[in-house]
CSV table of C-alpha atoms and ligand atoms in Angstrom, one decimal:
chain,number,residue,atom,x,y,z
A,291,MET,CA,340.0,217.7,35.0
A,292,GLN,CA,342.4,220.5,35.8
A,293,ASP,CA,343.0,219.8,39.5
A,294,CYS,CA,342.8,216.0,39.4
A,295,HIS,CA,345.9,214.1,40.4
A,296,LYS,CA,346.0,212.2,37.2
A,297,SER,CA,347.5,209.0,38.4
A,298,GLN,CA,344.9,208.6,41.2
A,299,LYS,CA,341.9,206.5,40.2
A,300,ILE,CA,338.7,206.2,42.0
A,301,ALA,CA,336.1,203.3,42.1
A,302,LEU,CA,332.8,204.1,43.7
A,303,CYS,CA,331.0,200.8,44.4
A,304,MET,CA,327.3,200.7,45.3
A,305,VAL,CA,325.7,198.4,47.9
A,306,GLY,CA,322.1,197.9,48.8
A,307,LEU,CA,318.9,196.0,48.1
A,308,PRO,CA,317.0,196.6,44.9
A,309,ALA,CA,314.9,199.8,44.8
A,310,ARG,CA,317.1,201.7,47.2
A,311,GLY,CA,318.1,204.4,44.8
A,312,LYS,CA,321.5,203.0,43.9
A,313,THR,CA,321.1,203.7,40.2
A,314,TYR,CA,319.7,207.1,41.0
A,315,ILE,CA,322.8,207.9,43.1
A,316,SER,CA,325.1,206.5,40.5
A,317,ARG,CA,323.7,208.6,37.8
A,318,LYS,CA,323.8,211.7,39.9
A,319,LEU,CA,327.4,211.1,40.8
A,320,HIS,CA,328.2,210.4,37.1
A,321,ARG,CA,326.6,213.7,36.1
A,322,TYR,CA,328.3,215.7,38.8
A,323,LEU,CA,331.8,214.3,38.2
A,324,ASN,CA,331.5,214.6,34.4
A,325,TRP,CA,330.4,218.2,34.9
A,326,LEU,CA,333.4,218.8,37.0
A,327,GLY,CA,335.5,217.5,34.0
A,328,TYR,CA,336.5,214.1,35.2
A,329,ASN,CA,336.4,211.1,32.9
A,330,CYS,CA,333.7,209.1,34.7
A,331,LYS,CA,331.6,206.1,33.7
A,332,VAL,CA,328.9,203.9,35.2
A,333,PHE,CA,329.1,200.1,35.0
A,334,ASN,CA,325.6,198.8,35.7
A,335,ILE,CA,325.6,195.1,36.5
A,336,GLY,CA,321.9,194.9,35.6
A,337,ASN,CA,322.6,196.1,32.1
A,338,TYR,CA,325.2,193.3,31.6
A,339,ARG,CA,322.7,190.8,33.0
A,340,ARG,CA,320.0,192.0,30.6
A,341,GLU,CA,322.4,191.9,27.7
A,342,ILE,CA,323.7,188.4,28.5
A,343,CYS,CA,320.8,186.6,30.1
A,344,GLY,CA,317.9,188.6,28.5
A,345,THR,CA,315.1,190.5,30.2
A,346,GLU,CA,312.8,187.6,30.9
A,347,CYS,CA,314.3,186.9,34.3
A,348,ASP,CA,311.6,186.7,37.0
A,349,LYS,CA,312.2,186.7,40.7
A,350,SER,CA,313.4,183.0,40.8
A,351,PHE,CA,316.4,184.1,38.8
A,352,PHE,CA,317.5,186.1,41.9
A,353,ASP,CA,317.1,183.2,44.3
A,354,SER,CA,320.5,182.4,45.8
A,355,LYS,CA,319.4,178.7,45.8
A,356,ASN,CA,319.1,178.8,42.0
A,357,GLU,CA,322.7,177.7,41.3
A,358,GLN,CA,322.7,178.2,37.6
A,359,ALA,CA,321.2,181.7,37.8
A,360,THR,CA,323.6,182.6,40.6
A,361,LYS,CA,326.5,181.5,38.5
A,362,ALA,CA,325.2,183.5,35.6
A,363,ARG,CA,324.7,186.6,37.8
A,364,ASN,CA,328.2,186.3,39.2
A,365,GLU,CA,329.6,186.1,35.7
A,366,CYS,CA,327.8,189.3,34.7
A,367,ALA,CA,329.2,191.1,37.8
A,368,GLN,CA,332.7,189.8,36.9
A,369,MET,CA,332.3,191.1,33.3
A,370,ALA,CA,331.2,194.5,34.5
A,371,LEU,CA,334.1,194.6,36.9
A,372,ASN,CA,336.6,193.6,34.2
A,373,ASP,CA,335.4,196.4,32.0
A,374,LEU,CA,335.5,198.8,34.9
A,375,ILE,CA,339.1,197.8,35.6
A,376,ASN,CA,340.1,198.2,32.0
A,377,TYR,CA,338.5,201.6,31.9
A,378,LEU,CA,340.4,202.7,35.0
A,379,ASN,CA,343.6,201.3,33.5
A,380,SER,CA,343.1,203.4,30.4
A,381,ASP,CA,341.9,207.0,30.4
A,382,GLY,CA,339.1,206.6,33.0
A,383,GLU,CA,339.5,208.6,36.2
A,384,ILE,CA,336.4,207.6,38.2
A,385,ALA,CA,334.3,204.4,37.7
A,386,ILE,CA,331.0,203.7,39.3
A,387,PHE,CA,330.1,200.0,40.0
A,388,ASP,CA,326.3,200.0,40.1
A,389,GLY,CA,324.9,196.8,41.5
A,390,THR,CA,323.6,195.3,44.7
A,391,ASN,CA,326.9,193.9,46.0
A,392,THR,CA,325.0,192.6,48.9
A,393,THR,CA,327.3,190.0,50.3
A,394,LYS,CA,330.7,190.3,52.1
A,395,GLU,CA,332.0,187.7,49.7
A,396,ARG,CA,331.1,189.8,46.6
A,397,ARG,CA,332.6,192.9,48.1
A,398,ASN,CA,335.8,191.2,49.1
A,399,MET,CA,336.1,189.8,45.5
A,400,VAL,CA,335.6,193.3,44.1
A,401,GLN,CA,338.0,195.0,46.5
A,402,CYS,CA,340.7,192.5,46.0
A,403,SER,CA,340.4,192.6,42.1
A,404,LEU,CA,340.6,196.4,42.2
A,405,LEU,CA,343.6,196.4,44.4
A,406,GLN,CA,345.4,193.7,42.4
A,407,GLN,CA,344.6,194.8,38.9
A,408,CYS,CA,344.4,198.6,39.1
A,409,GLN,CA,347.2,200.8,39.9
A,410,ASN,CA,346.7,203.5,42.5
A,411,VAL,CA,343.0,203.0,43.0
A,412,GLN,CA,341.0,204.3,45.9
A,413,THR,CA,337.7,202.6,46.5
A,414,LEU,CA,334.7,204.1,48.2
A,415,TRP,CA,331.7,201.9,49.0
A,416,ILE,CA,328.3,203.6,49.0
A,417,GLU,CA,325.6,201.7,50.8
A,418,SER,CA,322.0,202.9,50.5
A,419,ILE,CA,319.8,201.6,53.2
A,420,CYS,CA,316.1,202.3,53.2
A,421,ASP,CA,313.2,200.7,55.3
A,422,ASP,CA,310.6,203.3,54.4
A,423,ALA,CA,307.9,201.2,52.5
A,424,ASP,CA,306.5,204.3,50.8
A,425,VAL,CA,309.8,205.3,49.4
A,426,ILE,CA,310.5,201.8,48.2
A,427,GLN,CA,307.0,201.5,46.5
A,428,ASN,CA,307.5,204.9,44.9
A,429,ASN,CA,310.9,204.0,43.6
A,430,ILE,CA,309.5,200.8,42.1
A,431,ARG,CA,306.7,202.8,40.5
A,432,LEU,CA,308.9,205.5,39.1
A,433,THR,CA,311.9,203.6,37.9
A,434,LYS,CA,311.4,199.8,37.9
A,435,LEU,CA,308.1,199.6,36.0
A,436,ASN,CA,309.7,201.3,32.9
A,437,ASN,CA,312.7,199.1,33.2
A,438,PRO,CA,313.2,196.7,30.2
A,439,ASP,CA,312.7,193.7,32.6
A,440,TYR,CA,309.1,194.7,33.0
A,441,VAL,CA,308.0,196.5,29.9
A,442,SER,CA,305.7,193.7,28.8
A,443,MET,CA,304.2,193.0,32.2
A,444,ASN,CA,301.2,194.9,33.8
A,445,PRO,CA,302.2,197.2,36.6
A,446,GLU,CA,300.6,195.1,39.3
A,447,ASP,CA,302.3,191.8,38.3
A,448,ALA,CA,305.6,193.7,37.8
A,449,THR,CA,305.4,195.2,41.3
A,450,LYS,CA,304.6,191.8,42.8
A,451,ASP,CA,307.6,190.2,41.0
A,452,PHE,CA,309.9,193.0,42.0
A,453,LEU,CA,308.9,192.7,45.7
A,454,GLY,CA,309.6,189.0,45.3
A,455,ARG,CA,313.1,189.8,43.9
A,456,ILE,CA,313.8,192.1,46.8
A,457,LYS,CA,312.9,189.2,49.2
A,458,MET,CA,315.4,187.0,47.5
A,459,TYR,CA,318.2,189.6,48.1
A,460,GLU,CA,317.1,190.1,51.7
A,461,GLU,CA,317.9,186.5,52.4
A,462,VAL,CA,321.5,187.0,51.6
A,463,TYR,CA,322.0,190.7,52.4
A,464,GLN,CA,324.9,191.6,54.7
A,465,LYS,CA,325.2,195.3,55.4
A,466,ILE,CA,328.7,196.7,55.3
A,467,ASP,CA,330.5,195.8,58.5
A,468,LEU,CA,333.5,197.4,60.1
A,469,ASP,CA,335.4,194.1,60.0
A,470,GLU,CA,335.5,194.4,56.2
A,471,ASN,CA,337.9,197.2,56.5
A,472,LEU,CA,336.4,199.3,53.7
A,473,SER,CA,336.1,203.0,53.2
A,474,PHE,CA,332.4,203.6,53.1
A,475,ILE,CA,329.4,205.9,53.4
A,476,LYS,CA,326.0,204.6,54.5
A,477,LEU,CA,323.1,206.7,53.4
A,478,ILE,CA,320.1,205.8,55.6
A,479,ASN,CA,316.6,206.6,54.6
A,480,ILE,CA,317.7,209.2,52.0
A,481,GLY,CA,319.9,211.3,54.2
A,482,GLU,CA,318.0,210.9,57.4
A,483,ASP,CA,321.2,209.5,58.9
A,484,ILE,CA,324.6,209.2,57.3
A,485,GLN,CA,327.6,207.1,58.5
A,486,ILE,CA,331.1,207.7,57.1
A,487,HIS,CA,334.1,205.5,57.7
A,488,LYS,CA,337.7,205.8,56.7
A,489,VAL,CA,337.2,208.4,53.9
A,490,LYS,CA,340.4,210.3,53.0
A,491,GLY,CA,341.4,212.7,50.3
A,492,TYR,CA,340.1,215.8,48.6
A,493,LEU,CA,338.0,214.3,45.9
A,494,LEU,CA,336.4,211.6,48.1
A,495,SER,CA,335.5,214.3,50.6
A,496,LYS,CA,333.9,216.3,47.8
A,497,ILE,CA,331.9,213.2,46.8
A,498,ILE,CA,330.8,212.7,50.4
A,499,SER,CA,329.5,216.2,50.7
A,500,TYR,CA,327.7,215.9,47.4
A,501,LEU,CA,326.0,212.7,48.6
A,502,MET,CA,325.1,214.4,51.8
A,503,ASN,CA,323.1,217.0,50.0
A,504,LEU,CA,321.0,214.7,47.8
A,505,HIS,CA,317.3,214.1,48.2
A,506,ILE,CA,314.5,212.9,46.1
A,507,TYR,CA,311.9,215.6,46.6
A,508,PRO,CA,310.7,217.0,43.3
A,509,ARG,CA,310.8,220.8,43.1
A,510,PRO,CA,311.2,223.3,40.2
A,511,ILE,CA,314.4,225.2,39.5
A,512,TYR,CA,314.0,228.5,37.6
A,513,LEU,CA,316.9,230.0,35.8
A,514,THR,CA,316.8,233.4,34.3
A,515,ARG,CA,319.2,236.1,33.2
A,516,HIS,CA,318.8,239.5,34.8
A,517,GLY,CA,316.7,241.9,32.8
A,518,GLY,CA,318.5,243.5,29.8
A,519,SER,CA,321.2,245.9,30.8
A,520,THR,CA,322.7,249.0,29.1
A,521,PHE,CA,325.8,247.0,28.4
A,522,ASN,CA,323.7,244.3,26.7
A,523,GLN,CA,322.2,247.0,24.4
A,524,GLU,CA,325.7,248.1,23.4
A,525,ASN,CA,327.1,244.5,23.2
A,526,ARG,CA,329.7,245.3,25.9
A,527,VAL,CA,331.1,242.7,28.3
A,528,GLY,CA,331.8,242.9,32.0
A,529,GLY,CA,331.2,246.1,33.9
A,530,ASP,CA,328.6,246.6,36.6
A,531,CYS,CA,326.0,248.6,34.8
A,532,ASP,CA,322.3,248.9,35.7
A,533,LEU,CA,319.2,247.6,33.9
A,534,SER,CA,317.9,249.2,30.7
A,535,GLN,CA,314.3,250.4,30.5
A,536,GLN,CA,313.4,247.1,28.9
A,537,GLY,CA,315.3,245.2,31.6
A,538,ILE,CA,313.2,246.9,34.2
A,539,GLN,CA,310.0,246.0,32.3
A,540,TYR,CA,311.2,242.3,32.0
A,541,SER,CA,311.8,242.2,35.7
A,542,GLU,CA,308.2,243.3,36.4
A,543,GLN,CA,306.8,240.8,33.9
A,544,LEU,CA,309.0,238.1,35.5
A,545,GLY,CA,307.5,238.9,38.9
A,546,LYS,CA,304.0,238.6,37.5
A,547,PHE,CA,304.9,235.3,35.8
A,548,LEU,CA,306.1,233.9,39.2
A,549,LEU,CA,302.9,235.2,40.9
A,550,ASP,CA,301.0,232.9,38.5
A,551,GLU,CA,303.4,230.0,39.1
A,552,PHE,CA,303.0,230.4,42.9
A,553,PRO,CA,299.5,231.8,43.5
A,554,THR,CA,299.5,231.9,47.3
A,555,GLN,CA,301.9,233.9,49.6
A,556,GLU,CA,302.5,230.7,51.5
A,557,GLN,CA,303.9,229.1,48.3
A,558,ARG,CA,305.9,232.2,47.4
A,559,ASN,CA,307.5,232.2,50.9
A,560,GLN,CA,309.0,228.8,50.0
A,561,ILE,CA,311.0,230.2,47.0
A,562,HIS,CA,314.7,230.2,47.5
A,563,CYS,CA,315.9,233.1,45.4
A,564,LEU,CA,319.6,233.5,44.6
A,565,THR,CA,321.3,236.2,42.7
A,566,SER,CA,324.7,237.7,42.2
A,567,THR,CA,326.2,240.9,43.7
A,568,MET,CA,326.1,242.8,40.4
A,569,LYS,CA,323.8,245.8,40.0
A,570,ARG,CA,321.9,244.5,37.0
A,571,ALA,CA,321.1,241.2,38.8
A,572,THR,CA,320.2,242.7,42.2
A,573,HIS,CA,318.1,245.3,40.6
A,574,THR,CA,316.1,242.5,38.8
A,575,ALA,CA,315.9,240.6,42.1
A,576,ASP,CA,314.7,243.8,43.9
A,577,ILE,CA,311.8,244.2,41.4
A,578,VAL,CA,310.9,240.5,41.3
A,579,CYS,CA,311.1,239.9,45.0
A,580,ASN,CA,309.2,243.1,45.8
A,581,ILE,CA,306.3,241.8,43.7
A,582,LEU,CA,306.5,238.4,45.4
A,583,LYS,CA,307.1,239.8,48.8
A,584,ILE,CA,310.0,237.5,49.5
A,585,ASN,CA,313.7,237.9,50.3
A,586,TYR,CA,316.7,237.0,48.1
A,587,LEU,CA,320.2,236.0,48.7
A,588,GLN,CA,323.1,237.8,47.1
A,589,LEU,CA,326.1,235.6,46.3
A,590,LYS,CA,329.5,236.7,44.9
A,591,THR,CA,329.8,233.2,43.6
A,592,LEU,CA,327.1,234.0,41.1
A,593,ASP,CA,328.8,237.1,39.6
A,594,GLU,CA,329.3,237.0,35.8
A,595,ILE,CA,332.5,235.7,34.3
A,596,ASN,CA,335.4,238.1,35.0
A,597,VAL,CA,336.5,239.4,31.6
A,598,GLY,CA,339.8,240.9,33.0
A,599,ILE,CA,341.4,243.4,30.7
A,600,CYS,CA,338.4,243.3,28.4
A,601,ASP,CA,336.1,244.8,30.9
A,602,GLY,CA,333.7,247.3,29.4
A,603,LEU,CA,334.7,246.6,25.8
A,604,THR,CA,332.5,245.5,22.9
A,605,TYR,CA,333.3,242.2,21.1
A,606,THR,CA,334.5,244.3,18.1
A,607,GLN,CA,336.8,246.3,20.3
A,608,ILE,CA,338.2,243.1,21.8
A,609,ALA,CA,338.9,241.8,18.3
A,610,ILE,CA,340.8,245.0,17.4
A,611,GLN,CA,342.7,245.6,20.6
A,612,PHE,CA,343.4,242.0,21.5
A,613,PRO,CA,343.3,240.1,18.2
A,614,GLU,CA,345.3,237.1,19.5
A,615,ASP,CA,343.1,236.7,22.6
A,616,PHE,CA,340.0,237.1,20.4
A,617,ALA,CA,341.2,234.3,18.1
A,618,GLU,CA,342.2,232.0,20.9
A,619,ARG,CA,338.9,232.4,22.7
A,620,LYS,CA,337.1,231.5,19.4
A,621,VAL,CA,339.1,228.3,19.1
A,622,ASN,CA,338.8,227.2,22.7
A,623,LYS,CA,336.2,229.1,24.6
A,624,LEU,CA,336.1,226.6,27.4
A,625,THR,CA,339.6,226.8,28.6
A,626,TYR,CA,340.5,230.4,27.4
A,627,ARG,CA,341.0,232.6,30.4
A,628,TYR,CA,340.7,236.4,29.9
A,629,PRO,CA,344.0,238.0,31.0
A,630,ARG,CA,343.5,238.8,34.7
A,631,GLY,CA,340.0,237.3,34.4
A,632,GLU,CA,338.4,233.9,34.2
A,633,SER,CA,337.6,231.0,31.9
A,634,TYR,CA,334.5,228.8,31.7
A,635,LEU,CA,336.4,226.1,33.5
A,636,ASP,CA,337.2,228.6,36.3
A,637,LEU,CA,333.5,229.3,36.5
A,638,ILE,CA,332.5,225.7,36.9
A,639,SER,CA,334.8,225.4,39.8
A,640,ARG,CA,333.6,228.7,41.2
A,641,ILE,CA,329.9,227.8,41.1
A,642,GLU,CA,330.2,224.3,42.5
A,643,PRO,CA,328.9,225.4,45.9
A,644,ILE,CA,325.8,226.7,44.1
A,645,ILE,CA,325.1,223.2,42.8
A,646,TYR,CA,325.2,221.9,46.4
A,647,GLU,CA,322.9,224.7,47.5
A,648,ILE,CA,320.4,223.9,44.7
A,649,GLU,CA,320.6,220.1,45.3
A,650,ARG,CA,320.1,220.6,49.0
A,651,SER,CA,317.0,222.7,48.7
A,652,ARG,CA,313.7,220.9,48.9
A,653,GLU,CA,311.9,224.1,48.0
A,654,PRO,CA,311.6,225.8,44.6
A,655,VAL,CA,314.8,227.6,43.6
A,656,LEU,CA,315.0,230.8,41.5
A,657,VAL,CA,318.4,231.9,40.1
A,658,ILE,CA,318.6,235.4,38.7
A,659,GLY,CA,322.0,235.2,37.0
A,660,HIS,CA,324.1,236.0,34.1
A,661,GLN,CA,324.7,234.3,30.7
A,662,ALA,CA,328.0,232.5,31.3
A,663,ILE,CA,327.1,231.5,34.9
A,664,LEU,CA,323.8,230.1,33.8
A,665,ARG,CA,325.4,228.1,31.0
A,666,CYS,CA,327.4,226.3,33.6
A,667,LEU,CA,324.5,225.7,35.9
A,668,TYR,CA,322.2,224.6,33.1
A,669,ALA,CA,324.8,222.1,31.8
A,670,TYR,CA,324.8,220.4,35.1
A,671,PHE,CA,321.1,219.8,35.0
A,672,HIS,CA,320.9,219.1,31.3
A,673,ARG,CA,323.9,216.7,31.3
A,674,ASN,CA,325.7,218.6,28.6
A,675,GLU,CA,329.3,217.6,27.8
A,676,ILE,CA,331.7,220.1,29.4
A,677,SER,CA,332.9,221.2,25.9
A,678,GLU,CA,329.3,222.3,25.0
A,679,VAL,CA,329.0,224.7,28.0
A,680,PRO,CA,330.3,228.0,26.4
A,681,GLN,CA,327.9,227.6,23.5
A,682,LEU,CA,324.7,226.8,25.3
A,683,GLU,CA,321.8,229.1,24.6
A,684,ILE,CA,320.5,231.1,27.6
A,685,PRO,CA,318.4,233.7,25.9
A,686,ILE,CA,317.7,237.1,27.4
A,687,HIS,CA,314.2,237.8,28.7
A,688,ALA,CA,313.3,234.2,29.0
A,689,ILE,CA,312.9,231.8,32.0
A,690,ILE,CA,313.9,228.1,32.0
A,691,LYS,CA,312.0,225.9,34.4
A,692,LEU,CA,313.7,222.6,35.2
A,693,THR,CA,312.1,219.9,37.2
A,694,PRO,CA,314.5,217.1,38.0
A,695,ALA,CA,312.9,213.7,38.5
A,696,ALA,CA,314.4,210.3,39.2
A,697,TYR,CA,315.9,209.5,35.9
A,698,TYR,CA,315.1,212.6,33.8
A,699,CYS,CA,314.8,216.4,34.0
A,700,GLU,CA,311.7,218.1,32.6
A,701,GLU,CA,312.4,221.4,30.9
A,702,ILE,CA,310.1,224.3,29.9
A,703,ARG,CA,311.4,227.5,28.3
A,704,ILE,CA,309.2,230.6,28.3
A,705,LYS,CA,310.1,233.8,26.5
A,706,ILE,CA,308.5,236.8,28.2
A,707,ASP,CA,307.9,240.0,26.2
A,708,PRO,CA,309.1,242.8,28.4
A,709,GLU,CA,306.6,245.3,27.0
A,710,THR,CA,303.4,243.3,26.7
A,711,GLY,CA,304.2,240.5,29.1
A,712,GLU,CA,303.2,238.0,26.4
A,713,ARG,CA,304.6,234.6,27.3
A,714,LYS,CA,305.6,232.2,24.6
A,715,GLN,CA,306.9,228.7,25.1
A,716,ILE,CA,310.2,228.3,23.2
A,717,GLU,CA,310.6,225.4,20.8
A,718,GLU,CA,308.1,222.7,21.0
A,719,ASP,CA,304.7,224.4,21.6
A,720,LEU,CA,302.6,222.9,24.4
A,721,GLN,CA,305.2,220.3,25.1
A,722,ILE,CA,307.6,219.5,27.9
A,723,THR,CA,311.0,218.3,27.0
A,724,ARG,CA,312.1,215.3,29.0
A,725,ILE,CA,315.8,214.7,29.0
A,726,ASN,CA,316.7,211.2,29.9
A,727,MET,CA,319.5,211.4,32.5
A,728,LEU,CA,321.4,208.5,31.1
A,729,THR,CA,320.9,208.6,27.3
A,730,LYS,CA,320.4,212.4,27.1
A,731,LYS,CA,317.7,211.6,24.5
A,732,LYS,CA,314.8,214.0,24.5
A,733,SER,CA,311.2,212.7,24.4
A,734,TYR,CA,308.1,214.8,24.5
A,735,ILE,CA,304.9,214.6,26.4
A,736,LEU,CA,301.8,216.7,25.8
A,737,LEU,CA,300.9,219.0,28.7
B,887,F6P,O1,327.0,239.9,27.1
B,887,F6P,C1,326.5,239.5,28.4
B,887,F6P,C2,327.5,238.7,29.2
B,887,F6P,O2,326.8,238.3,30.3
B,887,F6P,C3,328.8,239.3,29.5
B,887,F6P,O3,328.8,240.1,30.7
B,887,F6P,C4,329.7,238.1,29.5
B,887,F6P,O4,331.1,238.5,29.3
B,887,F6P,C5,329.2,237.3,28.4
B,887,F6P,O5,327.8,237.5,28.4
B,887,F6P,C6,329.5,235.9,28.4
B,887,F6P,O6,329.2,235.3,27.2
B,887,F6P,P1,330.3,234.8,26.2
B,887,F6P,O7,331.1,233.8,27.0
B,887,F6P,O8,329.6,234.1,25.1
B,887,F6P,O9,331.1,236.0,25.7
């Protein structure tokens, strides 16, 4: 990452009873930090336990009075920790230790090992506390029942066993105490209350604000480019031109599409619509929001990539007038910065507050943006590698609907014909793409 103090390493260690969203938080942090360009990895103790002890561990395996199992569990935690330390001592910048870490003894062991074996490491403990029975039940249903530990068990028995497992942990659970002298954040009932202690430094403060904006309420996020512009027709970059006739038509069709998505005015009033300050985007938002009878927010942060000295040129003109720049951008589009303009890496830093804004929103979000900006935003939700960002496909006259869920993000892409209004789902017809947040594998479910 460009602004990371390279020698500074960070360990983020989770704490909490099972089904308190620790893995959810770990994955979100992993995605966010990777998207920012940090080398970041999650070390999930449960995965080590499954690998070493198998998946046939019922609740008795988690009983602290079961000495053999406790020894095995401690060994798994130690192995995960050793791998984490090796990672931080090589090219890893941020490591996430995802486990329950429910006792002071365990936390002390982790903290001491990190300090002794890792150079220049800062540790932040993240404790998730939740006593809302509905949230816990929901979490078990959405995440635990599909977990390899329970694939061969019926949901009722699996839930019963899992609640039994939680009880075993409750018997030994010690919440983080001030006397442990740790840097920590406590997230209580998913953001209802937050406690922060001894957190210092730029990146940790960033992580804290990110965590403060998280919630688990599902809501769709719509991404669309502005309607086609006169510059799009001429293949010119930059500028601040207006919509083409087709662009106006698309904007009208987009408004109609959203009317169908949100049939009542009450629903439409919930939409959080964001756009840039550029003419082509605000004109699109004007048309759409006039149809929906809602307001929109104009943000400079969402303005298209600044192409500097290439403003107003076609790609062919750039190749002729600035052949070296053209060639350099072709080779490394991610880091190439237009003279007096921006690179894709610059854009990622610029739009970071938008990620917070979208994460924070519990209402549907509509972003009417630009190609390069939307590539960066989309990559965050889709978990693309940072190197893939400049090549992502964000077609014109199409809307991408993303619905983030606990461990995956559903995606539907719909192409809208500006003239006829015909809507066509792109790629897999009548299917929703589910992107697993950890494996990035796609699976498909019928609508
Ligand atoms: O062509 C439309 C546009 O939004 C330009 O304004 C912008 O410079 C370009 O796309 C970004 O795409 P790329 O990085 O592929 O040139």
